[in-house]
Coordinates of C-alpha atoms in Angstrom, one line a residue:
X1 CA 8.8 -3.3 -18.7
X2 CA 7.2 -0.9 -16.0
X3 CA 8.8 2.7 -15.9
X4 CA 9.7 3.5 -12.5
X5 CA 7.3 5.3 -10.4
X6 CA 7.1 8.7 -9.6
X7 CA 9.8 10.4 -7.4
X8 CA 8.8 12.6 -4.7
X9 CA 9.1 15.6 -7.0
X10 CA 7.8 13.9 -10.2
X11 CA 4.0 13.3 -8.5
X12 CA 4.4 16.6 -6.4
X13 CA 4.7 18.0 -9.7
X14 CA 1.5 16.1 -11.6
X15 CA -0.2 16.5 -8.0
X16 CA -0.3 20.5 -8.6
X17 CA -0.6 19.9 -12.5
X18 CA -4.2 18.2 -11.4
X19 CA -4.9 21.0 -8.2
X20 CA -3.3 18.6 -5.9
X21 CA -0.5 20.4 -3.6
X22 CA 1.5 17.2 -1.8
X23 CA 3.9 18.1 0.5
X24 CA 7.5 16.9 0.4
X25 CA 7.2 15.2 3.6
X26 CA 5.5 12.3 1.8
X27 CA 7.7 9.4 1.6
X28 CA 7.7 8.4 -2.2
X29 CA 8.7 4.9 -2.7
X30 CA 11.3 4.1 -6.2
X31 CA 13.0 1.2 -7.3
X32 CA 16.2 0.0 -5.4
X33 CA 19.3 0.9 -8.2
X34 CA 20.5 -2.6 -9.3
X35 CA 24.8 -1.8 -8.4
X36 CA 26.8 -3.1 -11.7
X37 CA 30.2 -4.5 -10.2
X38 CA 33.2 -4.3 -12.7
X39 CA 35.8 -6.6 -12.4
X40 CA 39.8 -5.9 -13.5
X41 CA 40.8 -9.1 -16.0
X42 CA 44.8 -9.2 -16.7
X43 CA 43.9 -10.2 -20.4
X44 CA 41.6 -12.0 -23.3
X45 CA 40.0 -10.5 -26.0
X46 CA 36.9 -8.1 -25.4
X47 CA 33.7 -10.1 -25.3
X48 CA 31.2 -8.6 -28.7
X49 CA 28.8 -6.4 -27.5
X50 CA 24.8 -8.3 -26.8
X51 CA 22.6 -6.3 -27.7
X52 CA 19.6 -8.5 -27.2
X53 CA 17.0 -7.9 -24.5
X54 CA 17.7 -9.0 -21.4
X55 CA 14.7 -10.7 -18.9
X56 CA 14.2 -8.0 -16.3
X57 CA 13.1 -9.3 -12.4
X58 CA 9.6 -7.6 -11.9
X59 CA 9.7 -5.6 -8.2
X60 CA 7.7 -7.2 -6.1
X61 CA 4.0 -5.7 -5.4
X62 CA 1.3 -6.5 -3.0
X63 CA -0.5 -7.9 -5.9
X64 CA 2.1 -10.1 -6.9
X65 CA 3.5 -11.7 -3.7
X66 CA 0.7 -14.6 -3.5
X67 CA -0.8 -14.0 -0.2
X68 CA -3.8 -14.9 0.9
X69 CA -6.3 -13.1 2.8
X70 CA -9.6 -14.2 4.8
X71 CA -12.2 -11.3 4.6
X72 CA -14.8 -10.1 7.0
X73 CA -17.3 -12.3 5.1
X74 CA -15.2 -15.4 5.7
X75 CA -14.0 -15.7 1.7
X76 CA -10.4 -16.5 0.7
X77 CA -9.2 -14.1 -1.8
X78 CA -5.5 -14.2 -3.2
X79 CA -4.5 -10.3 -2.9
X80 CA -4.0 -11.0 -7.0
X81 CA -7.9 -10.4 -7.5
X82 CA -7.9 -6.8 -6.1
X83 CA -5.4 -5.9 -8.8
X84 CA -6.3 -3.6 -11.4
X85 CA -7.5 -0.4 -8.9
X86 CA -5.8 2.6 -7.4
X87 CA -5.5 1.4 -3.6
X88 CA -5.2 3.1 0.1
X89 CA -3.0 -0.2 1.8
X90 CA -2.4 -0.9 5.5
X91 CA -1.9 -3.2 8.1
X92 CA -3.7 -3.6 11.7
X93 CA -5.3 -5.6 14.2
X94 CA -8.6 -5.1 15.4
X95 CA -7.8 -5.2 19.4
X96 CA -5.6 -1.9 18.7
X97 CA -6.8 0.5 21.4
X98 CA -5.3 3.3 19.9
X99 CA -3.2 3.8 16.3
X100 CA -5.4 1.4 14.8
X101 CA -8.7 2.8 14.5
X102 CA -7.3 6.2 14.6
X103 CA -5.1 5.4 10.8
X104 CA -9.1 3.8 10.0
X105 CA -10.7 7.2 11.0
X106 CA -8.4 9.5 9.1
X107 CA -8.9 6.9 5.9
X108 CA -12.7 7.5 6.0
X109 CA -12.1 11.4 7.3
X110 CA -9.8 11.9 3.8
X111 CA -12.5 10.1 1.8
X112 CA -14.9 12.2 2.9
X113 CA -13.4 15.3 1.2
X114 CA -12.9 13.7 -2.2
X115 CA -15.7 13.7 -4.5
X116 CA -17.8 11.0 -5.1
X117 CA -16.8 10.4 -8.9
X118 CA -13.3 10.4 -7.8
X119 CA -14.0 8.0 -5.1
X120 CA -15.5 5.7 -7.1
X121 CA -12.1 3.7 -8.5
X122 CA -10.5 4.0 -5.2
X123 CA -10.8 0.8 -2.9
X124 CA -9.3 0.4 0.5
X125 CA -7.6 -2.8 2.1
X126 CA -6.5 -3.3 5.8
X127 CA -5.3 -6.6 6.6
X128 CA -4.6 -7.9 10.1
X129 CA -1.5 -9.4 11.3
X130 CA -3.5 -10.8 14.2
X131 CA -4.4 -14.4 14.5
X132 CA -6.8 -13.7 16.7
X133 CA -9.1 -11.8 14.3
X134 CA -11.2 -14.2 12.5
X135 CA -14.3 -13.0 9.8
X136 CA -16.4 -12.3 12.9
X137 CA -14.4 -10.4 14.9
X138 CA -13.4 -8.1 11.7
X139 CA -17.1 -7.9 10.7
X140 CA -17.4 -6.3 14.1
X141 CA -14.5 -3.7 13.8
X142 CA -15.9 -3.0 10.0
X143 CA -19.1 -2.1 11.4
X144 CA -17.8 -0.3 14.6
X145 CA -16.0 2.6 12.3
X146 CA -19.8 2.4 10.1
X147 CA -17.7 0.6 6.7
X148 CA -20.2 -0.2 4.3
X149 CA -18.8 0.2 1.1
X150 CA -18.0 -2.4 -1.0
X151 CA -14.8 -0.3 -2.1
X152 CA -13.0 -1.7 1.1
X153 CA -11.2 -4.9 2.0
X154 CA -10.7 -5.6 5.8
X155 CA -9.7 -8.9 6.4
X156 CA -6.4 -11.3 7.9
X157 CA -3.2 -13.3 6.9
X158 CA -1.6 -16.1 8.5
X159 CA 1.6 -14.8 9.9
X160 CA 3.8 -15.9 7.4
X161 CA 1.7 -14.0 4.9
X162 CA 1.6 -11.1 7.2
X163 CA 5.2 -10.4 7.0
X164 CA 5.8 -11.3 3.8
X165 CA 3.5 -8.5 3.4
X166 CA 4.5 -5.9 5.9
X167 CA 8.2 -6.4 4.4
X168 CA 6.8 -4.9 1.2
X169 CA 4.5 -2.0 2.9
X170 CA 7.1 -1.4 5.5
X171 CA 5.1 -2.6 8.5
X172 CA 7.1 -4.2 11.3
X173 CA 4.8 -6.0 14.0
X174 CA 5.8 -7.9 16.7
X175 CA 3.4 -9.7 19.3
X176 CA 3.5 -8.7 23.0
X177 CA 3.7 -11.2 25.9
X178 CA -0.2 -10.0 26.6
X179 CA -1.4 -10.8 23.7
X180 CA -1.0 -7.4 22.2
X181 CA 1.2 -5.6 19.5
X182 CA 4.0 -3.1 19.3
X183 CA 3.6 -2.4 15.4
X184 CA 4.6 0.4 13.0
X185 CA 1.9 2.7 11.0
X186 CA 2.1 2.9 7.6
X187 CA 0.0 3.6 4.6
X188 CA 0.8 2.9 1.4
X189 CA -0.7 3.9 -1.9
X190 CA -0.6 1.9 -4.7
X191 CA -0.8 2.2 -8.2
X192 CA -3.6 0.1 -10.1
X193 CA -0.6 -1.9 -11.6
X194 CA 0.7 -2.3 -7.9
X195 CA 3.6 -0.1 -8.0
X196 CA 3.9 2.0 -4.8
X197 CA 3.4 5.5 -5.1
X198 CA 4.2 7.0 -1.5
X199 CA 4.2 5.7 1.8
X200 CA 2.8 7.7 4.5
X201 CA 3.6 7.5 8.8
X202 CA 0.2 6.7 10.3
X203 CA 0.3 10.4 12.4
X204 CA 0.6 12.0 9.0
X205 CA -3.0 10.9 7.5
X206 CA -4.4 13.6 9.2
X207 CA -3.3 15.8 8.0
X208 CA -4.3 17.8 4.4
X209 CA -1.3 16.0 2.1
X210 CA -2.4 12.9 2.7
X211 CA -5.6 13.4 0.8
X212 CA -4.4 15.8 -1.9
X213 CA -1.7 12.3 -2.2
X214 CA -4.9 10.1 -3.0
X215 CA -6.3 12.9 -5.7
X216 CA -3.0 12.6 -7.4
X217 CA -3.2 9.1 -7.2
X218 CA -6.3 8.7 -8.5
X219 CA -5.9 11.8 -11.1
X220 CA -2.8 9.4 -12.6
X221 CA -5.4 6.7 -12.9
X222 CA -7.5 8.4 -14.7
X223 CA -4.9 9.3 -17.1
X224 CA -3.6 5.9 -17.5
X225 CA -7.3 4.7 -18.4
X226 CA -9.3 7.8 -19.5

């Protein structure tokens, strides 16, 4: 069974353990508390104590949720195969004239202050909840914000896929009578394993925290697999 994740002050803590100062405003994502109801019987005799295991429902993650994604190069990948790597997670379309490519900017703008042997187990995956964004047209946005590495992911989902998705990452998208989107901005970061670690707004990437989040992240990686 998975422990829990890190609360807000349990990474803040490792964070500075490892030279990483996060700030509180981070959203840190735990485990919904299962509620145990108890019920009032008027009699019987008291059931024996069980003190076998009991099967314990695995959260969700992105990793687990069976969606399936078309990348920029055209393949079909099940988000299943990108398990196993500390990730930076979002969701976009490529028309966006504004949030969009700004969340993508201040991605590449945090990587840039991480060293390269940190960087190195870190990938990056932005999927589109646009239709409209087939492999060419996401080639064309990779290449617009100069992505080359193979570290990230930009591809698209059908729209079932996409919200299944966005319920999990906490992106809410809805299409616009012009062809546009009103959508949220979020970024998650997740755990090799899948858990997620924190969830940061889209106007917060900017700014210092968010990358001294990805150190910690990766920093706990490390640990887990030294």
């Amino acid at each position: 069974m998975r422990p829990n994740p890190p609360t807000i002050s349990g990474l803040a803590r490792y964070g500075r353990a490892m030279g990483c100062a996060l700030a509180p405003a981070l959203l840190f994502a735990a485990p919904a508390m299962a509620q145990t109801e108890h019920h009032h019987h008027d009699a019987g005799p008291a059931a024996a104590p069980d003190y076998a295991p009991k099967a314990q429902a695995a959260s969700p993650t992105p990793f687990t949720l069976g969606v399936k994604v078309t990348r920029s190069d055209g393949m079909v990948i099940d988000l299943s195969a990108l398990k196993g790597r500390p990730t930076i997670m979002t969701m976009f379309f490529a028309s966006c004239p504004d949030v969009c490519p700004l969340m993508t900017e201040n991605i590449l703008q945090a990587e840039s202050q991480i060293p390269a042997d940190e960087l190195q187990d870190l990938q990056v995956v932005m999927v589109s909840f646009d239709d409209r964004d087939t492999p060419a047209v996401l080639d064309a946005y990779r290449k617009a914000h100069g992505i080359m590495s193979p570290r990230w992911t930009i591809a698209s989902a059908s729209p079932a896929a996409s919200r299944t998705l966005g319920d999990l990452l906490g992106v809410r998208f809805q299409k616009l009578p012009n062809g546009s989107y009103s959508h949220t901005a979020m970024v998650d970061l997740v755990a090799a394993d899948g858990a997620i670690l924190a969830r940061v707004p889209g106007p917060s990437l900017a700014d210092p925290e968010f990358q001294a989040a990805i150190r910690a992240m990766l920093s706990m990686s490390s640990a887990a697999n030294p």
